[in-house]
Amino acid sequence: MDSKLLNTLEFNIVRERLAGLTSSELSVRLCEELVPFTDIATVSEKLRETDDAVAVIMQKGRPPLGGLTDVVPSVKRACGGSMLSFTELLSIAGVLKAARRTINHCREGGGTEETANVIVAKIGFLEEDYRLETDIYRCIVSEDEMSDDASPTLSDIRKKIAREQASIRDKLNDFIRSSKYSKTIQDDVITVRGDRYCIPVKAEYRSEFPGIVHDMSGSGQTLFIEPASVVDSNNKIRELRVKEKQEIERITLLLGALCAEKADVIIKDVKLLAEIDFAFAKASLGLSMKAHKPQINDRGIINIVKGRHPLIDPRRVVPISVYIGKNFKTLVITGPNTGGKTVTLKTVGLFTLMAQAGLLVPCESTSELAVFKNVFADIGDEQSIAQSLSTFSAHMSNIVRIMKGAGDDALVLLDELGAGTDPTEGAALAMAILESLYQMGATTLATTHYSELKAFTATTEGFENACCEFDVETLSPTYRLMIGVPGKSNAFAISGKLGLDGAIIARAGEFLSSEDVRFEDMLSDIEKRRGEIEEGHRKIRELTEEADRLRRELDGEKAQFAEKKAEMVKKAREEAAAVVADAKKESDRMLQELRKLLRDAEEGRNKLRDAEAIGREFGRMSDEAENAKIKTARKPVSGEQVELDTPLLPGQTLYSASIDGKVTVLKPQDKDGNVSVQAGIMKMMLHVSDLKIAGEAPEPQDDKKRNKHASNKSLVEKALNIKPELDVRGFTASEALSVTDRYLDDAVGARLENVTIIHGKGTGVLRKEIHNMLKRDRRVREFRIGEFGEGDFGVTVVKLKI
């Protein structure tokens, strides 16, 4: 099938639409190379592939195939030991990623049997290599950059480069800030010339600035000088750059070698992914056209049911039904111009090409198409001025070529057969050509205006008439194809509707032969009867549809009743089960409460026995304590005689007069009477003379003692309430500094030695302001950035002077 035929039947436009639905250039190439197959087994296989792709899309959606490129040449170069570019390596990783995502997409959800679906089976042949894919993406950041994480050596080299660069910048900044060179420096900036860090220096001060000149401004007034003090550092950077390049090349070659090891897998994946993407593009095209897979035969039988030409606006296209090949092999279509005759030919031809190319066709699924070895078409105006051919000559040249190649495995489409010459001779030629094609066994569809062909077709075996319906009342075609009915010219009726004088029309009728009149009357009678039959069929269809509707409604009501019944039974069972479950829960709860009461009663008895034992022991200890108190009495501080009723024990709660609050004993008093106690988070040493048994009322105090007492109480309250960290995230710099200042006062007052200020990482501005404040604060002994686990750069740990 030559390219001219594909263009004539607009198959090339369908291919362009198909290419627009692909995800890669490889698939576009397959679209451009798509041609109809002529073997029925291959056609059936390709149609099934497309139909199975539709099934996958309907169940799971179209798999993500982005990133697929033709990496076969790159893989072959890697096999030869060549070093691949970053772009090539990323493309290979993209293929592996597309394969992995396609495999995962197919695995998700289930629902499609691999053995039944050829697309799923084809996806099953894909192989993924997640390790190679991730290695490439880990090492290659972009088409021109390799990641620091590509290797420890590369990371170490780049860290050294960064340190040297920082050292150079520090030294050059010292030059720029130095008053010694302030008049010699042109701009306070550091520039790079030829990978060397330089300072712009005024040309007239060249002799006063030691270093190497690497460049000069266009005006000659500025020299870019590399100071002598950074020459060694710049040289080190250059040496490190060489090592960096060598390490990058080593890693790139290593990645290429890994790709070469997986060459067979990658090349196979590329081919399979292109085919899978192509199949999904065909499926997407079919879905967009609401197309179906037709039945296929090799017997020349065509039966298109409600076919819609895919290139006509779906809102305007009129479905047509065409059949040929069973009772007749030649169909002659008559009717007015622009009535749809040519569209019918193109629809049959295009549907045949699409089906044989493995594409779904926009018609009902009950449609049937034949596989032909050859498809011939003579459609449209073939006049050629350059070749000095008239319309008739051009058509006849095509027909001569068709007659040479036609046979019983050919589909022939002829538009306006015999036109462009004398009507009598043209009609005679048309009849002879159609008869010859029939004798060759070809399946032929032809359009014509000749009345002679209508009669010839009606009286010749294997031929059938058809016409495109025309509405005389509206003077417009309906585009409906009616097989078995020859078309009327309707010339007289149309002329009358348009206002031609009736006398002229009557006179025209007198020129018709009696045979012509009878033939036209016969056509009128046939058309009238056809209308009556169609009306009867319409009523039968309506009654059938109404009966089907009523039956569906009844079936639906039955199903709904059964569903409600089942739902009620299910609900009743669930409610009964819930009641039983609630009763069981309640009984379990009551049993648990009963067991708890029994346990509590047993514990109460045990406690009572313990209390009696403790009472006896306490009486004995009281006697001993009374004797010990007499022996251990001490002179009070400042001459005040204060005694404790009992010896102090760790964990005992006492009252402190100095801080007007309760404290907990950590260690008993030492030989000097000092007791280690804790108030809140603050630990301190207090003398026994300051302590009372908890609950004992404080003694009256004078003003001096009361002030000291209030100060100590405030100190303890702060210690109890203040937290060891302050969070200033979200504050402005001024707000954060004010809050931090007050917090440091409270922390020092509470005798907190270490506190943490949480300022967040962000841009670092808030951290910098707080650090500047801490540097100047006399309350601060030292501070540092948080370590790993403390908050890193988001916190500052402060040690206070207390």
PDB file of C-alpha atoms in Angstrom, residues 379-549:
ATOM      1  CA  ILE A 379     -11.029   9.602  -5.023  1.00  0.00           C
ATOM      2  CA  GLY A 380     -11.024  13.345  -5.671  1.00  0.00           C
ATOM      3  CA  ASP A 381      -9.981  15.572  -8.542  1.00  0.00           C
ATOM      4  CA  GLU A 382      -6.851  14.079 -10.105  1.00  0.00           C
ATOM      5  CA  GLN A 383      -6.440  16.729 -12.824  1.00  0.00           C
ATOM      6  CA  SER A 384      -2.757  17.565 -13.449  1.00  0.00           C
ATOM      7  CA  ILE A 385      -1.828  20.620 -15.492  1.00  0.00           C
ATOM      8  CA  ALA A 386       1.882  19.795 -15.225  1.00  0.00           C
ATOM      9  CA  GLN A 387       1.310  16.397 -16.850  1.00  0.00           C
ATOM     10  CA  SER A 388      -1.243  17.767 -19.372  1.00  0.00           C
ATOM     11  CA  LEU A 389      -3.894  15.395 -18.025  1.00  0.00           C
ATOM     12  CA  SER A 390      -7.594  16.258 -17.867  1.00  0.00           C
ATOM     13  CA  THR A 391      -9.773  15.122 -14.991  1.00  0.00           C
ATOM     14  CA  PHE A 392     -11.027  12.197 -17.028  1.00  0.00           C
ATOM     15  CA  SER A 393      -7.511  11.224 -18.153  1.00  0.00           C
ATOM     16  CA  ALA A 394      -6.160  11.409 -14.619  1.00  0.00           C
ATOM     17  CA  HIS A 395      -8.960   9.225 -13.288  1.00  0.00           C
ATOM     18  CA  MET A 396      -8.567   6.757 -16.130  1.00  0.00           C
ATOM     19  CA  SER A 397      -4.786   6.491 -15.494  1.00  0.00           C
ATOM     20  CA  ASN A 398      -5.532   5.531 -11.893  1.00  0.00           C
ATOM     21  CA  ILE A 399      -8.176   3.012 -12.947  1.00  0.00           C
ATOM     22  CA  VAL A 400      -5.740   1.369 -15.413  1.00  0.00           C
ATOM     23  CA  ARG A 401      -3.246   0.955 -12.555  1.00  0.00           C
ATOM     24  CA  ILE A 402      -5.984  -0.433 -10.301  1.00  0.00           C
ATOM     25  CA  MET A 403      -7.177  -2.937 -12.914  1.00  0.00           C
ATOM     26  CA  LYS A 404      -3.647  -4.331 -13.171  1.00  0.00           C
ATOM     27  CA  GLY A 405      -3.362  -5.005  -9.434  1.00  0.00           C
ATOM     28  CA  ALA A 406      -6.924  -5.886  -8.456  1.00  0.00           C
ATOM     29  CA  GLY A 407      -7.930  -9.412  -7.465  1.00  0.00           C
ATOM     30  CA  ASP A 408     -10.073 -11.346  -5.012  1.00  0.00           C
ATOM     31  CA  ASP A 409      -8.004  -9.980  -2.116  1.00  0.00           C
ATOM     32  CA  ALA A 410      -8.439  -6.316  -3.064  1.00  0.00           C
ATOM     33  CA  LEU A 411     -10.719  -3.510  -1.901  1.00  0.00           C
ATOM     34  CA  VAL A 412     -11.427  -0.970  -4.688  1.00  0.00           C
ATOM     35  CA  LEU A 413     -12.922   2.487  -3.995  1.00  0.00           C
ATOM     36  CA  LEU A 414     -13.977   4.532  -7.068  1.00  0.00           C
ATOM     37  CA  ASP A 415     -15.416   8.029  -6.764  1.00  0.00           C
ATOM     38  CA  GLU A 416     -17.541   9.451  -9.632  1.00  0.00           C
ATOM     39  CA  LEU A 417     -16.694   6.556 -11.926  1.00  0.00           C
ATOM     40  CA  GLY A 418     -16.861   7.537 -15.629  1.00  0.00           C
ATOM     41  CA  ALA A 419     -17.195  11.276 -14.912  1.00  0.00           C
ATOM     42  CA  GLY A 420     -15.470  13.964 -16.954  1.00  0.00           C
ATOM     43  CA  THR A 421     -16.492  12.708 -20.414  1.00  0.00           C
ATOM     44  CA  ASP A 422     -19.589  12.102 -22.551  1.00  0.00           C
ATOM     45  CA  PRO A 423     -22.307  10.728 -20.203  1.00  0.00           C
ATOM     46  CA  THR A 424     -23.272   7.894 -22.550  1.00  0.00           C
ATOM     47  CA  GLU A 425     -19.703   6.728 -23.077  1.00  0.00           C
ATOM     48  CA  GLY A 426     -18.829   7.400 -19.442  1.00  0.00           C
ATOM     49  CA  ALA A 427     -21.729   5.252 -18.230  1.00  0.00           C
ATOM     50  CA  ALA A 428     -20.796   2.455 -20.633  1.00  0.00           C
ATOM     51  CA  LEU A 429     -17.160   2.532 -19.458  1.00  0.00           C
ATOM     52  CA  ALA A 430     -18.275   2.524 -15.810  1.00  0.00           C
ATOM     53  CA  MET A 431     -20.458  -0.553 -16.294  1.00  0.00           C
ATOM     54  CA  ALA A 432     -17.674  -2.415 -18.118  1.00  0.00           C
ATOM     55  CA  ILE A 433     -15.101  -1.541 -15.420  1.00  0.00           C
ATOM     56  CA  LEU A 434     -17.378  -2.600 -12.572  1.00  0.00           C
ATOM     57  CA  GLU A 435     -18.231  -5.843 -14.323  1.00  0.00           C
ATOM     58  CA  SER A 436     -14.542  -6.618 -14.895  1.00  0.00           C
ATOM     59  CA  LEU A 437     -13.673  -5.915 -11.255  1.00  0.00           C
ATOM     60  CA  TYR A 438     -16.483  -8.198 -10.122  1.00  0.00           C
ATOM     61  CA  GLN A 439     -15.196 -10.955 -12.358  1.00  0.00           C
ATOM     62  CA  MET A 440     -11.715 -10.507 -10.797  1.00  0.00           C
ATOM     63  CA  GLY A 441     -13.292 -11.090  -7.371  1.00  0.00           C
ATOM     64  CA  ALA A 442     -12.556  -7.604  -6.025  1.00  0.00           C
ATOM     65  CA  THR A 443     -14.750  -5.960  -3.385  1.00  0.00           C
ATOM     66  CA  THR A 444     -15.797  -2.678  -4.990  1.00  0.00           C
ATOM     67  CA  LEU A 445     -17.585   0.471  -3.810  1.00  0.00           C
ATOM     68  CA  ALA A 446     -18.274   3.123  -6.461  1.00  0.00           C
ATOM     69  CA  THR A 447     -20.182   6.415  -6.590  1.00  0.00           C
ATOM     70  CA  THR A 448     -21.882   7.799  -9.693  1.00  0.00           C
ATOM     71  CA  HIS A 449     -24.559  10.133 -11.048  1.00  0.00           C
ATOM     72  CA  TYR A 450     -25.405   7.986 -14.071  1.00  0.00           C
ATOM     73  CA  SER A 451     -28.960   6.590 -14.182  1.00  0.00           C
ATOM     74  CA  GLU A 452     -27.738   3.833 -16.528  1.00  0.00           C
ATOM     75  CA  LEU A 453     -25.630   2.416 -13.691  1.00  0.00           C
ATOM     76  CA  LYS A 454     -28.683   2.274 -11.415  1.00  0.00           C
ATOM     77  CA  ALA A 455     -30.534   0.030 -13.869  1.00  0.00           C
ATOM     78  CA  PHE A 456     -27.435  -2.022 -14.649  1.00  0.00           C
ATOM     79  CA  THR A 457     -26.812  -2.587 -10.944  1.00  0.00           C
ATOM     80  CA  ALA A 458     -30.415  -3.528 -10.277  1.00  0.00           C
ATOM     81  CA  THR A 459     -30.323  -6.236 -12.981  1.00  0.00           C
ATOM     82  CA  THR A 460     -26.794  -7.651 -12.453  1.00  0.00           C
ATOM     83  CA  GLU A 461     -26.036 -10.445  -9.999  1.00  0.00           C
ATOM     84  CA  GLY A 462     -23.522  -9.581  -7.315  1.00  0.00           C
ATOM     85  CA  PHE A 463     -24.297  -5.844  -7.584  1.00  0.00           C
ATOM     86  CA  GLU A 464     -26.345  -3.683  -5.211  1.00  0.00           C
ATOM     87  CA  ASN A 465     -27.622  -0.124  -5.310  1.00  0.00           C
ATOM     88  CA  ALA A 466     -27.346   2.360  -2.494  1.00  0.00           C
ATOM     89  CA  CYS A 467     -28.048   6.046  -2.117  1.00  0.00           C
ATOM     90  CA  CYS A 468     -27.412   8.936   0.207  1.00  0.00           C
ATOM     91  CA  GLU A 469     -30.767  10.245   1.405  1.00  0.00           C
ATOM     92  CA  PHE A 470     -31.849  13.761   0.412  1.00  0.00           C
ATOM     93  CA  ASP A 471     -34.587  15.795   2.113  1.00  0.00           C
ATOM     94  CA  VAL A 472     -36.485  17.552  -0.667  1.00  0.00           C
ATOM     95  CA  GLU A 473     -38.428  19.694   1.794  1.00  0.00           C
ATOM     96  CA  THR A 474     -35.278  21.253   3.310  1.00  0.00           C
ATOM     97  CA  LEU A 475     -33.190  20.870   0.130  1.00  0.00           C
ATOM     98  CA  SER A 476     -30.395  19.310   2.236  1.00  0.00           C
ATOM     99  CA  PRO A 477     -28.792  15.874   2.487  1.00  0.00           C
ATOM    100  CA  THR A 478     -29.318  13.784   5.613  1.00  0.00           C
ATOM    101  CA  TYR A 479     -26.027  11.882   5.048  1.00  0.00           C
ATOM    102  CA  ARG A 480     -27.823   8.598   5.772  1.00  0.00           C
ATOM    103  CA  LEU A 481     -26.796   5.697   3.543  1.00  0.00           C
ATOM    104  CA  MET A 482     -29.635   3.444   2.353  1.00  0.00           C
ATOM    105  CA  ILE A 483     -28.551   0.131   0.786  1.00  0.00           C
ATOM    106  CA  GLY A 484     -30.883  -1.555  -1.673  1.00  0.00           C
ATOM    107  CA  VAL A 485     -32.387   1.695  -2.946  1.00  0.00           C
ATOM    108  CA  PRO A 486     -31.025   3.560  -5.991  1.00  0.00           C
ATOM    109  CA  GLY A 487     -30.905   7.293  -5.542  1.00  0.00           C
ATOM    110  CA  LYS A 488     -33.250   9.649  -7.383  1.00  0.00           C
ATOM    111  CA  SER A 489     -31.830  12.699  -9.056  1.00  0.00           C
ATOM    112  CA  ASN A 490     -34.558  14.892  -7.511  1.00  0.00           C
ATOM    113  CA  ALA A 491     -33.653  17.506 -10.137  1.00  0.00           C
ATOM    114  CA  PHE A 492     -37.265  18.430 -10.974  1.00  0.00           C
ATOM    115  CA  ALA A 493     -38.373  18.575  -7.336  1.00  0.00           C
ATOM    116  CA  ILE A 494     -35.375  20.679  -6.291  1.00  0.00           C
ATOM    117  CA  SER A 495     -35.895  23.072  -9.232  1.00  0.00           C
ATOM    118  CA  GLY A 496     -39.530  23.527  -8.303  1.00  0.00           C
ATOM    119  CA  LYS A 497     -38.673  24.235  -4.674  1.00  0.00           C
ATOM    120  CA  LEU A 498     -36.171  26.815  -5.812  1.00  0.00           C
ATOM    121  CA  GLY A 499     -38.845  28.617  -7.836  1.00  0.00           C
ATOM    122  CA  LEU A 500     -38.363  27.402 -11.423  1.00  0.00           C
ATOM    123  CA  ASP A 501     -41.476  27.927 -13.579  1.00  0.00           C
ATOM    124  CA  GLY A 502     -43.730  24.840 -13.475  1.00  0.00           C
ATOM    125  CA  ALA A 503     -44.249  24.999 -17.254  1.00  0.00           C
ATOM    126  CA  ILE A 504     -40.524  24.626 -17.785  1.00  0.00           C
ATOM    127  CA  ILE A 505     -40.398  21.652 -15.423  1.00  0.00           C
ATOM    128  CA  ALA A 506     -43.376  20.041 -17.235  1.00  0.00           C
ATOM    129  CA  ARG A 507     -41.730  20.614 -20.612  1.00  0.00           C
ATOM    130  CA  ALA A 508     -38.533  19.027 -19.289  1.00  0.00           C
ATOM    131  CA  GLY A 509     -40.517  15.955 -18.329  1.00  0.00           C
ATOM    132  CA  GLU A 510     -41.697  15.585 -21.940  1.00  0.00           C
ATOM    133  CA  PHE A 511     -38.100  15.139 -23.037  1.00  0.00           C
ATOM    134  CA  LEU A 512     -37.717  12.075 -20.841  1.00  0.00           C
ATOM    135  CA  SER A 513     -38.228   8.712 -22.490  1.00  0.00           C
ATOM    136  CA  SER A 514     -41.050   6.494 -21.302  1.00  0.00           C
ATOM    137  CA  GLU A 515     -38.458   4.137 -19.834  1.00  0.00           C
ATOM    138  CA  ASP A 516     -36.907   6.972 -17.832  1.00  0.00           C
ATOM    139  CA  VAL A 517     -40.326   8.008 -16.536  1.00  0.00           C
ATOM    140  CA  ARG A 518     -41.223   4.478 -15.539  1.00  0.00           C
ATOM    141  CA  PHE A 519     -37.825   4.039 -13.890  1.00  0.00           C
ATOM    142  CA  GLU A 520     -38.230   7.258 -11.884  1.00  0.00           C
ATOM    143  CA  ASP A 521     -41.800   6.235 -10.925  1.00  0.00           C
ATOM    144  CA  MET A 522     -40.454   2.879  -9.801  1.00  0.00           C
ATOM    145  CA  LEU A 523     -37.839   4.639  -7.680  1.00  0.00           C
ATOM    146  CA  SER A 524     -40.522   6.861  -6.173  1.00  0.00           C
ATOM    147  CA  ASP A 525     -42.651   3.843  -5.360  1.00  0.00           C
ATOM    148  CA  ILE A 526     -39.660   2.037  -3.856  1.00  0.00           C
ATOM    149  CA  GLU A 527     -38.772   5.052  -1.763  1.00  0.00           C
ATOM    150  CA  LYS A 528     -42.386   5.379  -0.571  1.00  0.00           C
ATOM    151  CA  ARG A 529     -42.525   1.725   0.404  1.00  0.00           C
ATOM    152  CA  ARG A 530     -39.123   2.010   2.078  1.00  0.00           C
ATOM    153  CA  GLY A 531     -40.426   4.892   4.144  1.00  0.00           C
ATOM    154  CA  GLU A 532     -43.441   2.866   5.217  1.00  0.00           C
ATOM    155  CA  ILE A 533     -41.256  -0.095   6.114  1.00  0.00           C
ATOM    156  CA  GLU A 534     -38.866   2.110   8.076  1.00  0.00           C
ATOM    157  CA  GLU A 535     -41.794   3.640   9.938  1.00  0.00           C
ATOM    158  CA  GLY A 536     -43.006   0.137  10.825  1.00  0.00           C
ATOM    159  CA  HIS A 537     -39.526  -0.821  11.943  1.00  0.00           C
ATOM    160  CA  ARG A 538     -39.333   2.335  14.012  1.00  0.00           C
ATOM    161  CA  LYS A 539     -42.572   1.522  15.825  1.00  0.00           C
ATOM    162  CA  ILE A 540     -41.404  -2.040  16.418  1.00  0.00           C
ATOM    163  CA  ARG A 541     -38.127  -0.729  17.843  1.00  0.00           C
ATOM    164  CA  GLU A 542     -39.978   1.679  20.110  1.00  0.00           C
ATOM    165  CA  LEU A 543     -42.262  -1.092  21.402  1.00  0.00           C
ATOM    166  CA  THR A 544     -39.288  -3.399  21.884  1.00  0.00           C
ATOM    167  CA  GLU A 545     -37.356  -0.709  23.729  1.00  0.00           C
ATOM    168  CA  GLU A 546     -40.387   0.043  25.925  1.00  0.00           C
ATOM    169  CA  ALA A 547     -40.761  -3.667  26.750  1.00  0.00           C
ATOM    170  CA  ASP A 548     -37.048  -3.863  27.549  1.00  0.00           C
ATOM    171  CA  ARG A 549     -37.328  -0.783  29.736  1.00  0.00           C
TER     172      ARG A 549
END
